[in-house]
XYZ file of C-alpha atoms in Angstrom:
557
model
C 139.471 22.811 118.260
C 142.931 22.645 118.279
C 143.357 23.684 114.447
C 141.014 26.539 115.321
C 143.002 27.553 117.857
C 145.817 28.236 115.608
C 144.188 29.680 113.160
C 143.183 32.745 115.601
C 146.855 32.775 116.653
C 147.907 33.125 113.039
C 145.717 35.923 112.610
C 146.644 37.422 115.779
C 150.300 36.925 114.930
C 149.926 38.589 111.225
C 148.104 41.523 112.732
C 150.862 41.977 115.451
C 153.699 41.646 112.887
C 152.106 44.092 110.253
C 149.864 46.413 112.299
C 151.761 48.754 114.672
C 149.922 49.878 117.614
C 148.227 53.369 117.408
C 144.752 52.241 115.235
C 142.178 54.993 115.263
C 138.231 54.291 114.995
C 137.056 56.246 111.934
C 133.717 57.298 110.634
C 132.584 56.864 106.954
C 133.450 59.706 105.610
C 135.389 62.362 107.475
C 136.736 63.120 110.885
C 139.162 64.388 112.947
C 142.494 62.577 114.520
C 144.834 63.005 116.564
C 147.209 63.633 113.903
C 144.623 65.277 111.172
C 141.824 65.118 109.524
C 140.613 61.464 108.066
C 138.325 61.057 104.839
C 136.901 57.373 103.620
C 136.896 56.986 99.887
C 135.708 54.330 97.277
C 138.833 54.288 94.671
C 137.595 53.345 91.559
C 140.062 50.898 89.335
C 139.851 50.449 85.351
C 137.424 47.553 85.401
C 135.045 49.826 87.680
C 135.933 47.767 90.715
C 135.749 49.862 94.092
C 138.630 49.818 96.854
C 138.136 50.744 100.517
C 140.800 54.033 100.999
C 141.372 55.602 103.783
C 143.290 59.409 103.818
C 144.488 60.980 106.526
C 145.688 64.553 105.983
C 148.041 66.600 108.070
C 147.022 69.550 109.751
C 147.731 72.745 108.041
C 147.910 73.747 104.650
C 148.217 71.443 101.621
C 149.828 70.196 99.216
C 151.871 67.523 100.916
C 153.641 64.485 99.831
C 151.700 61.183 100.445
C 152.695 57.872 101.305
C 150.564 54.744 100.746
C 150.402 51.435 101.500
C 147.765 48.705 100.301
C 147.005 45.790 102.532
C 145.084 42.581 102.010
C 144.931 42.203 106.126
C 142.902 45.512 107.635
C 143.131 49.294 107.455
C 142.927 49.537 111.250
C 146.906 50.098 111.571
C 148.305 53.233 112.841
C 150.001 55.940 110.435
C 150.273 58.717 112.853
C 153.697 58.273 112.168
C 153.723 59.412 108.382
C 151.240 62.320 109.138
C 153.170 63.622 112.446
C 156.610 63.609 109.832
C 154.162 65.746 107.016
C 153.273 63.374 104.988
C 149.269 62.565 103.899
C 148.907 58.828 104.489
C 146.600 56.941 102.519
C 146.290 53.103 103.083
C 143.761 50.706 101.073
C 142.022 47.302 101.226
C 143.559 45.654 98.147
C 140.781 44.091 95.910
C 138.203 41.593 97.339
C 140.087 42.100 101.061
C 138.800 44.366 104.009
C 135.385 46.051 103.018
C 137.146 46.431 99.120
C 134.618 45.278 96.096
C 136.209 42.182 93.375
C 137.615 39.220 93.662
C 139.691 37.737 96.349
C 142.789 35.938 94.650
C 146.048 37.310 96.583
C 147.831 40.201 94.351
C 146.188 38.897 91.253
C 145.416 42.602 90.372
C 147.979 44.316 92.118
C 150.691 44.240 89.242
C 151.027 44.559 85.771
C 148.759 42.088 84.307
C 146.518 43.397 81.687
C 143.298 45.279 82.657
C 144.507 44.510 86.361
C 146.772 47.331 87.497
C 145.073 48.378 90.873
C 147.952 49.545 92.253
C 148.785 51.778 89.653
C 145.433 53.081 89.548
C 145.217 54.123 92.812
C 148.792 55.925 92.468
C 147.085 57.588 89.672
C 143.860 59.116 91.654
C 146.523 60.196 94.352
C 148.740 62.286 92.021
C 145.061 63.878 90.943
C 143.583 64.735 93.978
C 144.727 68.712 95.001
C 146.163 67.920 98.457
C 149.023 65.498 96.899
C 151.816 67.927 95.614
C 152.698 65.007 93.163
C 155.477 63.189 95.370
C 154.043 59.832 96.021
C 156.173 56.853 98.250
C 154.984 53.182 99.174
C 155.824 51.594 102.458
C 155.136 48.070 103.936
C 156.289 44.837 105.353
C 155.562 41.585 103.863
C 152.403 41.410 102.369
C 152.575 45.472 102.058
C 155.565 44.999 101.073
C 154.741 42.430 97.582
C 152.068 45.130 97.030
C 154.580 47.647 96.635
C 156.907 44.787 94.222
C 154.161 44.340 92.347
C 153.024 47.859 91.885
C 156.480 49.466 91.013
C 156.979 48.193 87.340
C 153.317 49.233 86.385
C 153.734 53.109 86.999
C 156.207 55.687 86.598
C 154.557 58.165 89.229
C 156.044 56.962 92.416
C 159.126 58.512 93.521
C 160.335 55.925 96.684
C 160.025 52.609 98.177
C 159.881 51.396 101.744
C 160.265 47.422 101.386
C 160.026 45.381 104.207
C 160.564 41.689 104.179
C 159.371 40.579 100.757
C 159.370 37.944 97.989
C 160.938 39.076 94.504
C 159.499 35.765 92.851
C 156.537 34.638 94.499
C 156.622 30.765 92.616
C 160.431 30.898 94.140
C 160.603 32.976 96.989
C 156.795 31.939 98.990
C 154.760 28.761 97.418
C 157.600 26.129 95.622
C 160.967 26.300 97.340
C 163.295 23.933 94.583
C 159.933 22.472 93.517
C 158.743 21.901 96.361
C 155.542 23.059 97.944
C 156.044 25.205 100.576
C 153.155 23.801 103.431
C 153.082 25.258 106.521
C 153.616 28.803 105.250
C 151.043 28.575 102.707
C 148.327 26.318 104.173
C 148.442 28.488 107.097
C 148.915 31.826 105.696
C 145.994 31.221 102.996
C 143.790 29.644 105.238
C 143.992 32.730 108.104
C 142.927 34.699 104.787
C 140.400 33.064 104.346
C 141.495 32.084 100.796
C 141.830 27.687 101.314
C 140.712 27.862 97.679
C 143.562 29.453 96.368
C 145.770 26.561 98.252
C 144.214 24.240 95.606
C 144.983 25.808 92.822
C 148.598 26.587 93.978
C 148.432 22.776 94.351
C 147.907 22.764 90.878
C 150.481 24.737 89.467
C 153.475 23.178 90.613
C 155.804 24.043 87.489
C 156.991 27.458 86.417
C 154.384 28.611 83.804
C 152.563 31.743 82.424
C 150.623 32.086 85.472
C 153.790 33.156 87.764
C 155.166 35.622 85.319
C 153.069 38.392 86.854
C 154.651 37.616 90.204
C 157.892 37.751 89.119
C 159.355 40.983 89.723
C 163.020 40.582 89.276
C 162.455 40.324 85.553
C 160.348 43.352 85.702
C 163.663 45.340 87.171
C 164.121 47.583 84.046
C 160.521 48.683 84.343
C 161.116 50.415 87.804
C 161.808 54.049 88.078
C 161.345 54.523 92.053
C 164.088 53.766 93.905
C 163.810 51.551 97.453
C 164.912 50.848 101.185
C 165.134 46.845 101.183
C 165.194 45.286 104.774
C 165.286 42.040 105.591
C 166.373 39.642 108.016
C 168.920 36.391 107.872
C 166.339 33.832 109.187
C 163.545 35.799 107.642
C 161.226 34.067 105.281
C 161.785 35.973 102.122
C 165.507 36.405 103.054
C 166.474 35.860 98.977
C 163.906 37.868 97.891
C 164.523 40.996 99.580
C 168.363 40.342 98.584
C 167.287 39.626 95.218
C 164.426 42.290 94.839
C 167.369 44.760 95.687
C 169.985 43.420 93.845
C 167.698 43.862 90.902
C 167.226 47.212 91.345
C 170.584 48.677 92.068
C 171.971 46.723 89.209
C 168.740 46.659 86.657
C 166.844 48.942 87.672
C 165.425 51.481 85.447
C 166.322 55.267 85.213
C 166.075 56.902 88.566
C 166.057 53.544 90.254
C 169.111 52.106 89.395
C 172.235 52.704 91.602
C 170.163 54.719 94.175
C 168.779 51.736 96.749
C 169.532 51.226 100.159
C 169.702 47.557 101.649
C 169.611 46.221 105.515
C 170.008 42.641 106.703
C 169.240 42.237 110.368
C 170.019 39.682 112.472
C 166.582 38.212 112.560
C 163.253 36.180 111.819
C 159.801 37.484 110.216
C 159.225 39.179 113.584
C 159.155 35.499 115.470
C 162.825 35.361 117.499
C 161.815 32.665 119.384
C 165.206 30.800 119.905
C 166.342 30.181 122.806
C 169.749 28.131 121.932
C 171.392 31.206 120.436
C 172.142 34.249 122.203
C 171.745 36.927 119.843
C 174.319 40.415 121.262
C 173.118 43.530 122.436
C 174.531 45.670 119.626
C 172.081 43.699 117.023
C 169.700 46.864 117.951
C 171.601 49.585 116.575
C 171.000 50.418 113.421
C 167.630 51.010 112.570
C 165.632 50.245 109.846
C 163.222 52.345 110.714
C 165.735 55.727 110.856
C 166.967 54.960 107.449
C 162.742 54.527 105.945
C 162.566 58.381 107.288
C 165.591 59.562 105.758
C 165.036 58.187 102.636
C 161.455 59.782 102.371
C 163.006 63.076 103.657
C 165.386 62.534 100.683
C 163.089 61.752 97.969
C 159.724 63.065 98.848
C 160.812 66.586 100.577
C 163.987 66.863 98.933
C 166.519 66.928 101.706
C 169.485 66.359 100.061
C 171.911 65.870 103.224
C 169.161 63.564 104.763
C 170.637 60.618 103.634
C 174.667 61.740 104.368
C 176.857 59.247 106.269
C 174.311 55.950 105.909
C 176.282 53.458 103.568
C 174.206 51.795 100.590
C 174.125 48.441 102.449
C 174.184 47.487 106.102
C 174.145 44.735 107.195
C 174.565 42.425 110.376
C 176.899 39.325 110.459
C 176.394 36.364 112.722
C 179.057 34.258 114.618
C 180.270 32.545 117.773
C 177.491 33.370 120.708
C 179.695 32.861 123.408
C 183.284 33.588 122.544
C 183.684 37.641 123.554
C 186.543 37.649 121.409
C 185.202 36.010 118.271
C 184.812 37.509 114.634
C 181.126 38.483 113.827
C 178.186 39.742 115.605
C 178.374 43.292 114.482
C 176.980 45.843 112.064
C 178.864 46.130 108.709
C 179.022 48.692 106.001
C 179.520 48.061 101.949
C 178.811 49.804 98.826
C 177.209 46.517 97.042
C 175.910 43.142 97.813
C 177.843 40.704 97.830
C 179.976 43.327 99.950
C 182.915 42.035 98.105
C 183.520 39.587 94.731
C 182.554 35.914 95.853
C 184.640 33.074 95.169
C 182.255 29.608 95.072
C 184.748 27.644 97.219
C 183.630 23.602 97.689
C 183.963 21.793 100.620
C 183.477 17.343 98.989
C 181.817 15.430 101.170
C 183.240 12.197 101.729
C 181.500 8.886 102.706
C 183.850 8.731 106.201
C 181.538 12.506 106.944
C 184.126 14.563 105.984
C 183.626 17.926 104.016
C 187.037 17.825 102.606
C 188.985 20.350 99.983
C 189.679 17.265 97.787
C 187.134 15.099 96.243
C 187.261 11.257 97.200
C 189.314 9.011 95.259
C 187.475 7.542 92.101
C 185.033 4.577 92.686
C 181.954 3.363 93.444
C 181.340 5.403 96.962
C 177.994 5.959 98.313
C 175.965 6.914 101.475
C 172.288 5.860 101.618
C 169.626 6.031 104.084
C 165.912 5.287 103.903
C 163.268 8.003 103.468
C 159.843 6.899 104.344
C 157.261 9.597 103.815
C 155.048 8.751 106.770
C 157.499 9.103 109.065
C 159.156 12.794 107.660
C 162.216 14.660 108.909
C 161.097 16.964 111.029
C 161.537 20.682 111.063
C 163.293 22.382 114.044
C 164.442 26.195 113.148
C 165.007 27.747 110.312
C 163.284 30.694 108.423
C 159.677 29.628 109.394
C 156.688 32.187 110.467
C 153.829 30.057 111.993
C 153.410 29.490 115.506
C 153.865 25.837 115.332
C 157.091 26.013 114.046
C 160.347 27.569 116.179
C 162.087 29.785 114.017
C 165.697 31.089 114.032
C 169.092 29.277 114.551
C 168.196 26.464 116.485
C 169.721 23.441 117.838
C 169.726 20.597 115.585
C 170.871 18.226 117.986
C 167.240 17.603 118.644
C 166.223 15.194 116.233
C 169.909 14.618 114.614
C 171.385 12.749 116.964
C 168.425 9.974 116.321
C 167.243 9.945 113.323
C 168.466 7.334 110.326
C 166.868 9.328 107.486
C 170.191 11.493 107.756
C 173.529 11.969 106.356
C 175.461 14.545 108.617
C 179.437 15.617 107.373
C 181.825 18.371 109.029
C 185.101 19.506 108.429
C 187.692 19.580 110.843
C 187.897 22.124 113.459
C 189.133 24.921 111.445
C 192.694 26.455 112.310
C 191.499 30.364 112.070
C 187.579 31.707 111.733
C 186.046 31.261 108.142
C 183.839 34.145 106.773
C 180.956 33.616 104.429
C 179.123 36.199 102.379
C 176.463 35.327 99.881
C 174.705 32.649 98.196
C 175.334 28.893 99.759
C 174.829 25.750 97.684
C 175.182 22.217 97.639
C 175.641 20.253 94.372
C 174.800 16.626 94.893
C 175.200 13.486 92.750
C 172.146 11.646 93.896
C 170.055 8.097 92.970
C 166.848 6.113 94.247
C 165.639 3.574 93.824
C 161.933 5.831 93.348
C 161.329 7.458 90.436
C 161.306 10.673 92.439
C 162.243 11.900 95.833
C 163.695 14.996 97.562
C 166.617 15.994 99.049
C 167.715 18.353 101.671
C 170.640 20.288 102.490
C 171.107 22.584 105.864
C 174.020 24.079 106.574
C 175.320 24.129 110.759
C 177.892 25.555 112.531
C 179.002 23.156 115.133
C 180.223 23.809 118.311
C 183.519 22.470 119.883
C 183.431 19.524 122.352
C 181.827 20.918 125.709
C 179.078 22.827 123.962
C 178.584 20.966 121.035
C 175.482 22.721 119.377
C 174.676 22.155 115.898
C 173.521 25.479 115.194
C 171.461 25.789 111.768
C 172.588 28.377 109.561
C 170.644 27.781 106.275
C 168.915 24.985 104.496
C 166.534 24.634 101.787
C 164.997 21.606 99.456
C 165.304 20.203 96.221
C 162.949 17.831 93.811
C 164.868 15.550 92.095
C 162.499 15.762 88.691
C 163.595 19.621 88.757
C 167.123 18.846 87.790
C 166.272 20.283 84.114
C 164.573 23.559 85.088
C 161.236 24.365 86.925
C 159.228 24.934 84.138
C 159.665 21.394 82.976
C 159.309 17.628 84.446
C 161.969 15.363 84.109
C 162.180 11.646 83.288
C 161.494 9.446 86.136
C 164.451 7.548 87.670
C 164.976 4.452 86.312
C 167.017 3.134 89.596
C 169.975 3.161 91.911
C 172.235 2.898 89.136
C 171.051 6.646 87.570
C 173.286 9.033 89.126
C 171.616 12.717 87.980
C 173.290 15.935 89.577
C 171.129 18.140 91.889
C 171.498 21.528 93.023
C 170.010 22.544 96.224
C 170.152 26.732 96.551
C 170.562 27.254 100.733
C 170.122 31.700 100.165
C 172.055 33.485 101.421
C 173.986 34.418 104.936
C 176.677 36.436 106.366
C 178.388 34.157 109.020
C 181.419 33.787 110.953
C 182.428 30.068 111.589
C 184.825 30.543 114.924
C 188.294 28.919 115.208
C 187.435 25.751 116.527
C 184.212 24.997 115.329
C 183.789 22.621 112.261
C 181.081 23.797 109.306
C 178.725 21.186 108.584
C 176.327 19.656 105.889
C 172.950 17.615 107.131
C 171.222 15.692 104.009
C 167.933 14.462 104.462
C 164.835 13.669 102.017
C 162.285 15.603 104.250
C 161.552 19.099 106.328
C 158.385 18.489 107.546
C 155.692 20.338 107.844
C 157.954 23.287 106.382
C 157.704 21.076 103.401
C 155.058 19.158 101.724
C 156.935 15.429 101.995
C 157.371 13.446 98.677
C 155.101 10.309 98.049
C 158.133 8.829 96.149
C 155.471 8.234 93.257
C 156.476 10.496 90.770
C 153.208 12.548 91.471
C 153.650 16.062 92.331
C 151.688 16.040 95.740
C 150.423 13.104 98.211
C 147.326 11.933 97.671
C 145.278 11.025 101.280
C 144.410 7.794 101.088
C 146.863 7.079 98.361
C 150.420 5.009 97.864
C 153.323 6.371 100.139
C 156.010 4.609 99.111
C 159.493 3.941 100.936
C 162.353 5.283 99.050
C 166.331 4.101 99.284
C 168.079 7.458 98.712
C 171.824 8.075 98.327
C 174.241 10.678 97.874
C 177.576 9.377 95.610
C 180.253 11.042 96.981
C 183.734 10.611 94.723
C 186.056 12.372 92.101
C 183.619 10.885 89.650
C 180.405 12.296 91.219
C 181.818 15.067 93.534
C 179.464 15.888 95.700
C 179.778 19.357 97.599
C 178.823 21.939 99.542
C 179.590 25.175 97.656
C 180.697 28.357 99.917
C 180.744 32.129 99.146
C 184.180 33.133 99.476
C 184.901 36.849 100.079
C 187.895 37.912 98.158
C 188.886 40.785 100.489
């Protein structure tokens, strides 16, 4: 009962988060709203496949400019919005979603892959039908907004992008974070799909192969002519891929895309703020994502050409101290690029007295260990999570790391003056077990002074140790405690403040569970019920010989 209960929550949640208020009922084929007039169509796609559309048309005279989105959730969302600004809105069940014909296997046919370009063939019976003047934009969040990733490379007759909260890679950015299996998120987003057989046979692709390719949109950059608004959030759940989807784009994009995106960073979560140990400030509300979606349409699709004047190529928001008035941070920022400035990969050593030090330790034999046992799993407490059963956002990690023994924790000293970071975080670690393969964890906090003393959780990801030679590959299995292999764990990205007087610090663990599928410690790729869960002895070397570090992104101002 319980498990059923969530499941209607995540349902309920996804709908919220994606579906804006406003939903009209519609009749089957055409009727009048409050905005226009409505028509249902059955969009055929290359294979012969039929796709629930729905068109709503201003009032008034046509041709107009149309935006569309494509949505594996429901059509019953609201675009009042685009019609009221002149727009024709079309949205669409993607394939084997909603009351759509085909096969349900999440954005299998939504991209480029041979024979399955629905996307593309739906932009193409737009641009033919006579009340579409031939300007055509996508907008979205999330799942609406992948559809649009995955649609951009495969057509040249799309003109803008809205992108809201998206992967760029979906093997990197949704189902294996560092190798590892990504559970809560996908278990629980799949199953309130309705799609638990596609968790299987994610199961079964844990390594980089063929298969994820056609999800990976970054290397598809140079194919992309439409130029796009990126917004994300910095405890969002795609955070890297909507910096990286961008990044792409401005930098590799193809002609008319390239040099012409707009990117936002927000403050936030995937529309879940439920923290409650940081107090986020006021002004985190004033720029609007929103604003900047209808100026860019203005811009491209009506051709306003002072629409866009005075908004800066990137905004974004930077975090710091909650309760110093006077502190660095916690403001809207402006820059041309992203990074906002060149990065310099500055390491903070960790040392086995839990110091994060400039200087690596001395030469020798130094070591931390701890004991990871699989049935008893780190537990996950903030972060970039989504479902219900998770808190999400920069949380308090004093909840489970003041007792826990499957934890190394290191700080630096209270710094002298505030320390800015911009960019990617990372921590390279010089690891061994005495398993032939483990995990290990690295989250990044910014502790509090004495008197508050919150260990506030900044970023933190996972890394499988038989990755250490690439994802698309296994490694050999450790052969014990005396093989020291190097690991590194990518945290994404942040823009942070660390306030004079606080100390940055480094948490390693083995475990995040249930973000994170835990590791039997077998050298299989997933826990087997029933099967061997074996106890692992896991440490972290920590000397000029194996310099273990925590890598941050510098601005050079």
């Amino acid at each position: 009962m319980k498990s059923k209960r969530l499941l209607l929550v995540v349902i309920f949640l996804l709908a919220g988060l994606l579906f804006p208020s406003g939903a009209r009922a519609r009749g089957p084929f055409e009727d009048r709203t409050t905005a226009g007039i409505h028509s249902f169509h059955r969009v055929p796609m290359t294979d012969g496949t039929l796709l629930a559309t729905d068109v709503y048309l201003p009032e008034g005279e046509g041709p107009w400019p149309v935006v569309l989105e494509r949505s594996l959730y429901s059509r019953n969302q609201g675009m009042n919005g685009f019609i009221n600004d002149g727009y024709a809105a079309v949205i669409q069940d993607v394939r084997g979603f909603g009351t759509s014909g085909g096969d349900s296997h999440v954005f299998y046919a939504d991209g480029w892959r041979p024979g399955l370009t629905d996307g593309a063939d739906t932009v193409a019976w737009i641009k033919a039908q006579p009340w579409c003047n031939g300007k055509i934009a996508t907008s979205g969040t999330s799942a609406l907004a992948m559809t649009q990733m995955l649609l951009a490379p495969a057509t040249k007759d799309i003109c803008a992008q809205y992108i809201n909260k998206v992967p760029a890679n979906f093997y990197f950015d949704v189902i294996y974070l560092g190798g590892v299996f990504r559970k809560n998120l996908t278990e629980g987003w799949l199953t309130a799909l309705g799609q638990v057989p596609t968790i299987a046979f994610y199961r079964d692709l844990p390594r980089y192969e063929e298969y994820w390719t056609y999800y990976n949109t970054v290397a598809q950059a140079g194919n992309i002519t439409a130029p796009g608004v990126f917004a994300g959030g910095w405890f969002d759940i795609f955070l890297q891929g909507t910096l990286d989807g961008f990044v792409a784009r401005e930098t590799g994009g193809g002609p008319g895309a390239r040099g012409r995106n707009y990117l936002v960073m927000e403050w936030g979560t995937h529309g879940r703020d439920t923290t409650r140990d940081y107090k986020y400030k006021a002004n985190r509300h004033d720029f609007s994502d929103s604003d900047l979606r209808r100026r860019f349409f203005e811009y491209h699709l009506k051709g306003n050409t002072s629409a866009l004047d005075g908004i800066a190529k990137v905004n974004y928001y930077i975090l710091g101290d909650d309760t110093d008035p006077n502190a660095p941070g916690n403001e809207w920022r402006t820059a041309d690029t992203w990074p906002p400035y060149p990065v310099r990969e500055t390491p903070l050593y960790l040392g086995t007295d839990g110091l994060l030090a400039a200087n690596p330790a001395p030469d020798g034999g130094a070591f931390l260990e701890f004991t990871f046992d699989p049935n008893d799993p780190y537990p996950t407490w903030g972060g970039a999570n989504l479902l219900p059963n998770l808190v999400s956002g920069p949380y308090d990690q004093r909840k489970h790391s003041t007792s826990r023994t499957d934890l190394l924790k290191f700080a630096t000293a209270p710094l002298d003056a505030p320390l800015e970071i911009l960019g990617k975080v990372k921590a390279r670690l010089f690891v061994s077990s005495d398993a032939p393969d483990t995990d290990f964890t690295a989250k990044l906090v910014d502790i509090y002074p004495n008197g508050d003393g919150r260990e506030i959780i900044v970023l933190d990801n996972i890394r499988r140790v038989k990755t250490r030679q690439g994802f698309d590959r296994e490694a050999p299995p450790l052969q014990g405690p005396d093989e020291i292999v190097e690991l590194e764990i990518d945290l994404w990205s942040t823009a942070w403040v660390f306030n004079r007087g606080h100390r940055i610090g480094l948490h390693v663990s083995s475990s995040n569970y249930p973000r994170f599928e835990v590791n039997a410690n077998t050298g299989a790729d997933h826990p087997v019920e029933g099967g061997e869960m074996r106890v692992a002895r896991n440490r972290v070397h920590c000397s000029a010989a194996y310099p273990s570090a925590l890598l941050l992104p510098m601005p050079q101002k």
